[in-house]
């Protein structure tokens, strides 16, 4: 099956923070790939802005170097690269200087009617300044779209402030809050699986599902990001956004239509139905961890350069959703750095048959599990019990029915999340972006947990590098008679 490319309308995309890591590692490669498949119209422009005193020629050179670093050589045809660079422009700009906007105003003024996208690839402390700068320069009218990315606040209070600041200039339908997990093909496939197949929805509830496990395990440590990461931690870095979004998509009711507000209304209901975890219960139903040094790798506290750090780089949580569909079905989340393998997976574990008719089985019947792999090797697997062939008694074993999306669709390469999301911004489709109230509802649930942690005065558990995480996390599961799935690549 070949992928279908629907060209978007002409646009000017302005990247604030154009020399930073996000722009170089993710945004320019994603735009190049959309250029390569001719999705971007010929006269669309990419305008980089940052404090550095470069000119367009120098910035094109930096952008070319970045593409060579982040895109495999066989995708980098010289002619394509050259034509892509013709779209790229650069303006040195100090966003805090009220007189610093003239050049951008003039450049955008060349095409007054086209779609304008402002991508704030800068620290959130500049979001308000830039939004107001754009407004004062007369650049924030109805065709303008503002794109922001996490951290969207540090807690509920700061998230509200941030929303209010950008909301005082841009209306909600012009604000695109990126969570790159929502742009992952497999995450969108989760919605296809649930709502384009009649098979699963009738059993997608507490009658048939025993529990759900969501794992986002990373094999790398925090490395050179240690300083930044130590002020954030796994809860703010991964749970508040990516993992909460996954819970929403898994647990939400079918929206009446696949459009931005219908989907986001349903996600919000899930966030509001999460059982609050406070005080002692928050400590009982969560585990925090920090990795120890390995034979040739430093410990978390060494990488964070903070020996007394209490920041978690691993977290596991038992989440309950208090509504009719999910009452009594725990959702277990875990995410951490420096674990055994790099794997992101959702596993829906079904209940066992109510009665076993097979008498004395040599191996017990296992639960059916539907696992949705986000990475690596995006795909679906349904574990079913089948009979082992041949005589020698009635022997059962668990057999996977496996669909690898890349093979199935012969795409060769799964598109990066940013490719999809950037084109959705240009198209004006907010379905895969977070609404302000969702972000706030997620913080509302997270804040009391973090308060309980800090009030308890306890430290995160330690765990070995390249392991499955802290033993306390295994014990947390064992208390309900369950076990984590192995952290392993398929
Ligand atoms: C980012 C986090 O949002 O997601 C990183 O800040 C994390 O700490 C990354 O490594 C994981 O994303 P992915 O797409 O590699 O699963």
PDB file of N, CA and C in Angstrom, residues 166-256:
ATOM      1  N   UNK A 166      -0.807  32.975  26.922  1.00  0.00           N
ATOM      2  CA  UNK A 166      -0.926  32.842  25.465  1.00  0.00           C
ATOM      3  C   UNK A 166      -2.378  33.056  25.029  1.00  0.00           C
ATOM      4  N   UNK A 167      -3.299  32.697  25.944  1.00  0.00           N
ATOM      5  CA  UNK A 167      -4.732  32.855  25.634  1.00  0.00           C
ATOM      6  C   UNK A 167      -5.158  34.311  25.575  1.00  0.00           C
ATOM      7  N   UNK A 168      -4.354  35.208  26.155  1.00  0.00           N
ATOM      8  CA  UNK A 168      -4.743  36.622  26.100  1.00  0.00           C
ATOM      9  C   UNK A 168      -4.467  37.189  24.704  1.00  0.00           C
ATOM     10  N   UNK A 169      -3.693  36.474  23.892  1.00  0.00           N
ATOM     11  CA  UNK A 169      -3.403  36.944  22.527  1.00  0.00           C
ATOM     12  C   UNK A 169      -4.068  36.047  21.483  1.00  0.00           C
ATOM     13  N   UNK A 170      -3.949  34.733  21.673  1.00  0.00           N
ATOM     14  CA  UNK A 170      -4.464  33.793  20.662  1.00  0.00           C
ATOM     15  C   UNK A 170      -5.701  33.074  21.199  1.00  0.00           C
ATOM     16  N   UNK A 171      -6.698  32.928  20.345  1.00  0.00           N
ATOM     17  CA  UNK A 171      -7.872  32.168  20.767  1.00  0.00           C
ATOM     18  C   UNK A 171      -7.521  30.690  20.784  1.00  0.00           C
ATOM     19  N   UNK A 172      -8.289  29.927  21.582  1.00  0.00           N
ATOM     20  CA  UNK A 172      -7.967  28.502  21.762  1.00  0.00           C
ATOM     21  C   UNK A 172      -7.895  27.758  20.408  1.00  0.00           C
ATOM     22  N   UNK A 173      -8.750  28.138  19.468  1.00  0.00           N
ATOM     23  CA  UNK A 173      -8.730  27.393  18.193  1.00  0.00           C
ATOM     24  C   UNK A 173      -7.492  27.729  17.346  1.00  0.00           C
ATOM     25  N   UNK A 174      -6.670  28.675  17.815  1.00  0.00           N
ATOM     26  CA  UNK A 174      -5.422  28.992  17.101  1.00  0.00           C
ATOM     27  C   UNK A 174      -4.202  28.464  17.857  1.00  0.00           C
ATOM     28  N   UNK A 175      -4.414  27.786  18.989  1.00  0.00           N
ATOM     29  CA  UNK A 175      -3.268  27.319  19.792  1.00  0.00           C
ATOM     30  C   UNK A 175      -3.115  25.803  19.611  1.00  0.00           C
ATOM     31  N   UNK A 176      -1.938  25.389  19.240  1.00  0.00           N
ATOM     32  CA  UNK A 176      -1.643  23.977  19.002  1.00  0.00           C
ATOM     33  C   UNK A 176      -0.622  23.523  20.029  1.00  0.00           C
ATOM     34  N   UNK A 177      -1.090  22.764  21.041  1.00  0.00           N
ATOM     35  CA  UNK A 177      -0.163  22.262  22.075  1.00  0.00           C
ATOM     36  C   UNK A 177       0.278  20.861  21.663  1.00  0.00           C
ATOM     37  N   UNK A 178       1.547  20.756  21.367  1.00  0.00           N
ATOM     38  CA  UNK A 178       2.049  19.478  20.840  1.00  0.00           C
ATOM     39  C   UNK A 178       2.344  18.502  21.962  1.00  0.00           C
ATOM     40  N   UNK A 179       1.871  17.268  21.795  1.00  0.00           N
ATOM     41  CA  UNK A 179       2.404  16.147  22.562  1.00  0.00           C
ATOM     42  C   UNK A 179       2.822  15.172  21.473  1.00  0.00           C
ATOM     43  N   UNK A 180       4.119  14.983  21.286  1.00  0.00           N
ATOM     44  CA  UNK A 180       4.535  14.255  20.077  1.00  0.00           C
ATOM     45  C   UNK A 180       4.048  12.808  20.071  1.00  0.00           C
ATOM     46  N   UNK A 181       3.638  12.280  21.254  1.00  0.00           N
ATOM     47  CA  UNK A 181       3.095  10.921  21.259  1.00  0.00           C
ATOM     48  C   UNK A 181       1.829  10.824  20.405  1.00  0.00           C
ATOM     49  N   UNK A 182       1.053  11.910  20.373  1.00  0.00           N
ATOM     50  CA  UNK A 182      -0.197  11.871  19.607  1.00  0.00           C
ATOM     51  C   UNK A 182       0.055  11.832  18.106  1.00  0.00           C
ATOM     52  N   UNK A 183       1.270  12.195  17.698  1.00  0.00           N
ATOM     53  CA  UNK A 183       1.596  12.143  16.273  1.00  0.00           C
ATOM     54  C   UNK A 183       2.177  10.792  15.870  1.00  0.00           C
ATOM     55  N   UNK A 184       2.406   9.913  16.831  1.00  0.00           N
ATOM     56  CA  UNK A 184       2.976   8.605  16.484  1.00  0.00           C
ATOM     57  C   UNK A 184       1.905   7.781  15.766  1.00  0.00           C
ATOM     58  N   UNK A 185       2.320   7.119  14.710  1.00  0.00           N
ATOM     59  CA  UNK A 185       1.376   6.347  13.890  1.00  0.00           C
ATOM     60  C   UNK A 185       0.600   5.335  14.743  1.00  0.00           C
ATOM     61  N   UNK A 186       1.297   4.648  15.644  1.00  0.00           N
ATOM     62  CA  UNK A 186       0.626   3.593  16.401  1.00  0.00           C
ATOM     63  C   UNK A 186      -0.389   4.158  17.365  1.00  0.00           C
ATOM     64  N   UNK A 187      -0.151   5.371  17.841  1.00  0.00           N
ATOM     65  CA  UNK A 187      -1.108   5.969  18.766  1.00  0.00           C
ATOM     66  C   UNK A 187      -2.396   6.281  18.003  1.00  0.00           C
ATOM     67  N   UNK A 188      -2.232   6.760  16.771  1.00  0.00           N
ATOM     68  CA  UNK A 188      -3.439   6.984  15.964  1.00  0.00           C
ATOM     69  C   UNK A 188      -4.103   5.660  15.608  1.00  0.00           C
ATOM     70  N   UNK A 189      -3.283   4.640  15.482  1.00  0.00           N
ATOM     71  CA  UNK A 189      -3.828   3.323  15.181  1.00  0.00           C
ATOM     72  C   UNK A 189      -4.675   2.778  16.317  1.00  0.00           C
ATOM     73  N   UNK A 190      -4.360   3.242  17.529  1.00  0.00           N
ATOM     74  CA  UNK A 190      -5.160   2.829  18.675  1.00  0.00           C
ATOM     75  C   UNK A 190      -6.611   3.265  18.467  1.00  0.00           C
ATOM     76  N   UNK A 191      -6.776   4.469  17.912  1.00  0.00           N
ATOM     77  CA  UNK A 191      -8.141   4.944  17.656  1.00  0.00           C
ATOM     78  C   UNK A 191      -8.770   4.149  16.510  1.00  0.00           C
ATOM     79  N   UNK A 192      -7.945   3.818  15.503  1.00  0.00           N
ATOM     80  CA  UNK A 192      -8.475   3.003  14.397  1.00  0.00           C
ATOM     81  C   UNK A 192      -8.910   1.638  14.946  1.00  0.00           C
ATOM     82  N   UNK A 193      -8.058   1.065  15.783  1.00  0.00           N
ATOM     83  CA  UNK A 193      -8.352  -0.257  16.336  1.00  0.00           C
ATOM     84  C   UNK A 193      -9.677  -0.247  17.092  1.00  0.00           C
ATOM     85  N   UNK A 194      -9.845   0.780  17.941  1.00  0.00           N
ATOM     86  CA  UNK A 194     -11.046   0.817  18.772  1.00  0.00           C
ATOM     87  C   UNK A 194     -12.297   1.184  17.982  1.00  0.00           C
ATOM     88  N   UNK A 195     -12.161   2.169  17.086  1.00  0.00           N
ATOM     89  CA  UNK A 195     -13.384   2.726  16.515  1.00  0.00           C
ATOM     90  C   UNK A 195     -13.628   2.369  15.046  1.00  0.00           C
ATOM     91  N   UNK A 196     -12.700   1.604  14.444  1.00  0.00           N
ATOM     92  CA  UNK A 196     -12.961   1.179  13.065  1.00  0.00           C
ATOM     93  C   UNK A 196     -13.172  -0.336  13.005  1.00  0.00           C
ATOM     94  N   UNK A 197     -13.214  -0.981  14.178  1.00  0.00           N
ATOM     95  CA  UNK A 197     -13.459  -2.422  14.227  1.00  0.00           C
ATOM     96  C   UNK A 197     -14.584  -2.668  15.222  1.00  0.00           C
ATOM     97  N   UNK A 198     -15.534  -3.486  14.822  1.00  0.00           N
ATOM     98  CA  UNK A 198     -16.641  -3.753  15.742  1.00  0.00           C
ATOM     99  C   UNK A 198     -16.226  -4.774  16.802  1.00  0.00           C
ATOM    100  N   UNK A 199     -15.070  -5.398  16.566  1.00  0.00           N
ATOM    101  CA  UNK A 199     -14.646  -6.524  17.392  1.00  0.00           C
ATOM    102  C   UNK A 199     -14.341  -6.154  18.842  1.00  0.00           C
ATOM    103  N   UNK A 200     -13.637  -5.041  19.031  1.00  0.00           N
ATOM    104  CA  UNK A 200     -13.097  -4.776  20.361  1.00  0.00           C
ATOM    105  C   UNK A 200     -14.038  -3.997  21.277  1.00  0.00           C
ATOM    106  N   UNK A 201     -14.800  -3.075  20.720  1.00  0.00           N
ATOM    107  CA  UNK A 201     -15.550  -2.166  21.593  1.00  0.00           C
ATOM    108  C   UNK A 201     -16.471  -2.910  22.580  1.00  0.00           C
ATOM    109  N   UNK A 202     -17.159  -3.989  22.177  1.00  0.00           N
ATOM    110  CA  UNK A 202     -18.029  -4.657  23.153  1.00  0.00           C
ATOM    111  C   UNK A 202     -17.278  -5.295  24.330  1.00  0.00           C
ATOM    112  N   UNK A 203     -15.980  -5.570  24.140  1.00  0.00           N
ATOM    113  CA  UNK A 203     -15.248  -6.199  25.259  1.00  0.00           C
ATOM    114  C   UNK A 203     -14.277  -5.203  25.903  1.00  0.00           C
ATOM    115  N   UNK A 204     -14.385  -3.946  25.511  1.00  0.00           N
ATOM    116  CA  UNK A 204     -13.444  -2.920  25.993  1.00  0.00           C
ATOM    117  C   UNK A 204     -13.973  -2.329  27.301  1.00  0.00           C
ATOM    118  N   UNK A 205     -14.032  -3.140  28.330  1.00  0.00           N
ATOM    119  CA  UNK A 205     -14.610  -2.656  29.589  1.00  0.00           C
ATOM    120  C   UNK A 205     -14.254  -3.610  30.725  1.00  0.00           C
ATOM    121  N   UNK A 206     -14.786  -3.301  31.895  1.00  0.00           N
ATOM    122  CA  UNK A 206     -14.404  -4.062  33.094  1.00  0.00           C
ATOM    123  C   UNK A 206     -14.928  -5.495  33.087  1.00  0.00           C
ATOM    124  N   UNK A 207     -15.895  -5.789  32.208  1.00  0.00           N
ATOM    125  CA  UNK A 207     -16.380  -7.180  32.186  1.00  0.00           C
ATOM    126  C   UNK A 207     -15.354  -8.117  31.577  1.00  0.00           C
ATOM    127  N   UNK A 208     -14.586  -7.623  30.610  1.00  0.00           N
ATOM    128  CA  UNK A 208     -13.655  -8.502  29.903  1.00  0.00           C
ATOM    129  C   UNK A 208     -12.192  -8.194  30.179  1.00  0.00           C
ATOM    130  N   UNK A 209     -11.907  -6.971  30.621  1.00  0.00           N
ATOM    131  CA  UNK A 209     -10.494  -6.588  30.785  1.00  0.00           C
ATOM    132  C   UNK A 209     -10.100  -6.672  32.256  1.00  0.00           C
ATOM    133  N   UNK A 210      -8.990  -7.358  32.505  1.00  0.00           N
ATOM    134  CA  UNK A 210      -8.508  -7.501  33.882  1.00  0.00           C
ATOM    135  C   UNK A 210      -7.746  -6.249  34.310  1.00  0.00           C
ATOM    136  N   UNK A 211      -6.802  -5.844  33.462  1.00  0.00           N
ATOM    137  CA  UNK A 211      -6.037  -4.625  33.755  1.00  0.00           C
ATOM    138  C   UNK A 211      -5.300  -4.191  32.498  1.00  0.00           C
ATOM    139  N   UNK A 212      -4.700  -3.017  32.555  1.00  0.00           N
ATOM    140  CA  UNK A 212      -3.947  -2.481  31.419  1.00  0.00           C
ATOM    141  C   UNK A 212      -2.561  -2.079  31.917  1.00  0.00           C
ATOM    142  N   UNK A 213      -1.549  -2.357  31.112  1.00  0.00           N
ATOM    143  CA  UNK A 213      -0.184  -1.929  31.471  1.00  0.00           C
ATOM    144  C   UNK A 213       0.341  -0.996  30.374  1.00  0.00           C
ATOM    145  N   UNK A 214       0.829   0.139  30.779  1.00  0.00           N
ATOM    146  CA  UNK A 214       1.448   1.053  29.801  1.00  0.00           C
ATOM    147  C   UNK A 214       2.903   1.242  30.207  1.00  0.00           C
ATOM    148  N   UNK A 215       3.799   0.896  29.306  1.00  0.00           N
ATOM    149  CA  UNK A 215       5.236   0.958  29.611  1.00  0.00           C
ATOM    150  C   UNK A 215       5.935   1.863  28.607  1.00  0.00           C
ATOM    151  N   UNK A 216       6.698   2.824  29.119  1.00  0.00           N
ATOM    152  CA  UNK A 216       7.578   3.613  28.233  1.00  0.00           C
ATOM    153  C   UNK A 216       8.974   3.494  28.835  1.00  0.00           C
ATOM    154  N   UNK A 217       9.695   2.473  28.389  1.00  0.00           N
ATOM    155  CA  UNK A 217      11.014   2.192  28.972  1.00  0.00           C
ATOM    156  C   UNK A 217      12.099   2.690  28.035  1.00  0.00           C
ATOM    157  N   UNK A 218      13.083   3.361  28.608  1.00  0.00           N
ATOM    158  CA  UNK A 218      14.196   3.846  27.791  1.00  0.00           C
ATOM    159  C   UNK A 218      15.483   3.213  28.284  1.00  0.00           C
ATOM    160  N   UNK A 219      16.359   2.884  27.344  1.00  0.00           N
ATOM    161  CA  UNK A 219      17.608   2.225  27.766  1.00  0.00           C
ATOM    162  C   UNK A 219      18.700   3.257  28.074  1.00  0.00           C
ATOM    163  N   UNK A 220      18.531   4.470  27.559  1.00  0.00           N
ATOM    164  CA  UNK A 220      19.549   5.492  27.840  1.00  0.00           C
ATOM    165  C   UNK A 220      19.287   6.163  29.179  1.00  0.00           C
ATOM    166  N   UNK A 221      20.345   6.693  29.767  1.00  0.00           N
ATOM    167  CA  UNK A 221      20.188   7.485  30.982  1.00  0.00           C
ATOM    168  C   UNK A 221      19.886   8.923  30.601  1.00  0.00           C
ATOM    169  N   UNK A 222      19.944   9.837  31.579  1.00  0.00           N
ATOM    170  CA  UNK A 222      19.628  11.226  31.246  1.00  0.00           C
ATOM    171  C   UNK A 222      20.793  11.925  30.557  1.00  0.00           C
ATOM    172  N   UNK A 223      21.988  11.349  30.650  1.00  0.00           N
ATOM    173  CA  UNK A 223      23.148  11.852  29.918  1.00  0.00           C
ATOM    174  C   UNK A 223      23.394  13.325  30.178  1.00  0.00           C
ATOM    175  N   UNK A 224      23.625  14.053  29.083  1.00  0.00           N
ATOM    176  CA  UNK A 224      23.980  15.474  29.235  1.00  0.00           C
ATOM    177  C   UNK A 224      22.767  16.345  29.573  1.00  0.00           C
ATOM    178  N   UNK A 225      21.555  15.754  29.530  1.00  0.00           N
ATOM    179  CA  UNK A 225      20.359  16.535  29.904  1.00  0.00           C
ATOM    180  C   UNK A 225      20.136  16.540  31.415  1.00  0.00           C
ATOM    181  N   UNK A 226      21.077  15.902  32.161  1.00  0.00           N
ATOM    182  CA  UNK A 226      20.895  15.706  33.600  1.00  0.00           C
ATOM    183  C   UNK A 226      20.476  16.958  34.356  1.00  0.00           C
ATOM    184  N   UNK A 227      21.134  18.076  34.069  1.00  0.00           N
ATOM    185  CA  UNK A 227      20.854  19.319  34.784  1.00  0.00           C
ATOM    186  C   UNK A 227      19.409  19.757  34.592  1.00  0.00           C
ATOM    187  N   UNK A 228      18.965  19.743  33.316  1.00  0.00           N
ATOM    188  CA  UNK A 228      17.574  20.125  33.013  1.00  0.00           C
ATOM    189  C   UNK A 228      16.613  19.115  33.644  1.00  0.00           C
ATOM    190  N   UNK A 229      16.936  17.844  33.447  1.00  0.00           N
ATOM    191  CA  UNK A 229      16.011  16.780  33.843  1.00  0.00           C
ATOM    192  C   UNK A 229      15.771  16.769  35.352  1.00  0.00           C
ATOM    193  N   UNK A 230      16.821  17.109  36.107  1.00  0.00           N
ATOM    194  CA  UNK A 230      16.711  17.042  37.561  1.00  0.00           C
ATOM    195  C   UNK A 230      15.659  18.019  38.094  1.00  0.00           C
ATOM    196  N   UNK A 231      15.335  19.064  37.325  1.00  0.00           N
ATOM    197  CA  UNK A 231      14.278  19.991  37.750  1.00  0.00           C
ATOM    198  C   UNK A 231      12.916  19.513  37.306  1.00  0.00           C
ATOM    199  N   UNK A 232      12.889  18.420  36.566  1.00  0.00           N
ATOM    200  CA  UNK A 232      11.620  17.987  36.014  1.00  0.00           C
ATOM    201  C   UNK A 232      11.253  16.600  36.566  1.00  0.00           C
ATOM    202  N   UNK A 233      11.972  15.558  36.142  1.00  0.00           N
ATOM    203  CA  UNK A 233      11.668  14.209  36.628  1.00  0.00           C
ATOM    204  C   UNK A 233      10.670  13.510  35.725  1.00  0.00           C
ATOM    205  N   UNK A 234      10.578  12.181  35.917  1.00  0.00           N
ATOM    206  CA  UNK A 234       9.767  11.360  35.009  1.00  0.00           C
ATOM    207  C   UNK A 234       8.287  11.728  35.056  1.00  0.00           C
ATOM    208  N   UNK A 235       7.814  12.132  36.222  1.00  0.00           N
ATOM    209  CA  UNK A 235       6.386  12.452  36.350  1.00  0.00           C
ATOM    210  C   UNK A 235       6.020  13.636  35.448  1.00  0.00           C
ATOM    211  N   UNK A 236       6.839  14.688  35.484  1.00  0.00           N
ATOM    212  CA  UNK A 236       6.531  15.865  34.658  1.00  0.00           C
ATOM    213  C   UNK A 236       6.954  15.656  33.205  1.00  0.00           C
ATOM    214  N   UNK A 237       8.038  14.921  33.018  1.00  0.00           N
ATOM    215  CA  UNK A 237       8.613  14.759  31.676  1.00  0.00           C
ATOM    216  C   UNK A 237       7.801  13.778  30.817  1.00  0.00           C
ATOM    217  N   UNK A 238       7.266  12.743  31.439  1.00  0.00           N
ATOM    218  CA  UNK A 238       6.620  11.677  30.653  1.00  0.00           C
ATOM    219  C   UNK A 238       5.166  11.408  31.061  1.00  0.00           C
ATOM    220  N   UNK A 239       4.889  11.386  32.383  1.00  0.00           N
ATOM    221  CA  UNK A 239       3.553  10.941  32.805  1.00  0.00           C
ATOM    222  C   UNK A 239       2.502  12.015  32.545  1.00  0.00           C
ATOM    223  N   UNK A 240       2.788  13.247  32.981  1.00  0.00           N
ATOM    224  CA  UNK A 240       1.769  14.306  32.896  1.00  0.00           C
ATOM    225  C   UNK A 240       1.269  14.499  31.463  1.00  0.00           C
ATOM    226  N   UNK A 241       2.105  14.201  30.499  1.00  0.00           N
ATOM    227  CA  UNK A 241       1.725  14.444  29.116  1.00  0.00           C
ATOM    228  C   UNK A 241       1.530  13.127  28.362  1.00  0.00           C
ATOM    229  N   UNK A 242       2.661  12.494  27.976  1.00  0.00           N
ATOM    230  CA  UNK A 242       2.568  11.342  27.066  1.00  0.00           C
ATOM    231  C   UNK A 242       1.702  10.202  27.638  1.00  0.00           C
ATOM    232  N   UNK A 243       1.989   9.793  28.878  1.00  0.00           N
ATOM    233  CA  UNK A 243       1.275   8.617  29.382  1.00  0.00           C
ATOM    234  C   UNK A 243      -0.190   8.932  29.706  1.00  0.00           C
ATOM    235  N   UNK A 244      -0.443  10.161  30.162  1.00  0.00           N
ATOM    236  CA  UNK A 244      -1.842  10.527  30.425  1.00  0.00           C
ATOM    237  C   UNK A 244      -2.628  10.569  29.108  1.00  0.00           C
ATOM    238  N   UNK A 245      -1.965  11.009  28.059  1.00  0.00           N
ATOM    239  CA  UNK A 245      -2.646  11.034  26.757  1.00  0.00           C
ATOM    240  C   UNK A 245      -2.974   9.613  26.299  1.00  0.00           C
ATOM    241  N   UNK A 246      -2.051   8.693  26.549  1.00  0.00           N
ATOM    242  CA  UNK A 246      -2.315   7.303  26.148  1.00  0.00           C
ATOM    243  C   UNK A 246      -3.499   6.737  26.938  1.00  0.00           C
ATOM    244  N   UNK A 247      -3.542   7.017  28.241  1.00  0.00           N
ATOM    245  CA  UNK A 247      -4.691   6.548  29.039  1.00  0.00           C
ATOM    246  C   UNK A 247      -5.983   7.110  28.452  1.00  0.00           C
ATOM    247  N   UNK A 248      -5.955   8.389  28.102  1.00  0.00           N
ATOM    248  CA  UNK A 248      -7.182   9.010  27.571  1.00  0.00           C
ATOM    249  C   UNK A 248      -7.665   8.286  26.319  1.00  0.00           C
ATOM    250  N   UNK A 249      -6.741   8.014  25.391  1.00  0.00           N
ATOM    251  CA  UNK A 249      -7.160   7.390  24.132  1.00  0.00           C
ATOM    252  C   UNK A 249      -7.642   5.955  24.345  1.00  0.00           C
ATOM    253  N   UNK A 250      -7.031   5.287  25.320  1.00  0.00           N
ATOM    254  CA  UNK A 250      -7.430   3.910  25.606  1.00  0.00           C
ATOM    255  C   UNK A 250      -8.797   3.849  26.274  1.00  0.00           C
ATOM    256  N   UNK A 251      -9.033   4.820  27.157  1.00  0.00           N
ATOM    257  CA  UNK A 251     -10.185   4.686  28.047  1.00  0.00           C
ATOM    258  C   UNK A 251     -11.389   5.515  27.631  1.00  0.00           C
ATOM    259  N   UNK A 252     -11.203   6.443  26.680  1.00  0.00           N
ATOM    260  CA  UNK A 252     -12.313   7.364  26.394  1.00  0.00           C
ATOM    261  C   UNK A 252     -13.498   6.650  25.735  1.00  0.00           C
ATOM    262  N   UNK A 253     -14.661   7.278  25.850  1.00  0.00           N
ATOM    263  CA  UNK A 253     -15.843   6.784  25.148  1.00  0.00           C
ATOM    264  C   UNK A 253     -15.691   7.122  23.664  1.00  0.00           C
ATOM    265  N   UNK A 254     -16.359   6.380  22.780  1.00  0.00           N
ATOM    266  CA  UNK A 254     -16.261   6.727  21.357  1.00  0.00           C
ATOM    267  C   UNK A 254     -16.760   8.158  21.138  1.00  0.00           C
ATOM    268  N   UNK A 255     -15.958   9.019  20.497  1.00  0.00           N
ATOM    269  CA  UNK A 255     -16.448  10.377  20.215  1.00  0.00           C
ATOM    270  C   UNK A 255     -17.521  10.299  19.123  1.00  0.00           C
ATOM    271  N   UNK A 256     -18.406  11.308  19.054  1.00  0.00           N
ATOM    272  CA  UNK A 256     -19.463  11.211  18.035  1.00  0.00           C
ATOM    273  C   UNK A 256     -18.885  11.417  16.644  1.00  0.00           C
TER     274      UNK A 256
END
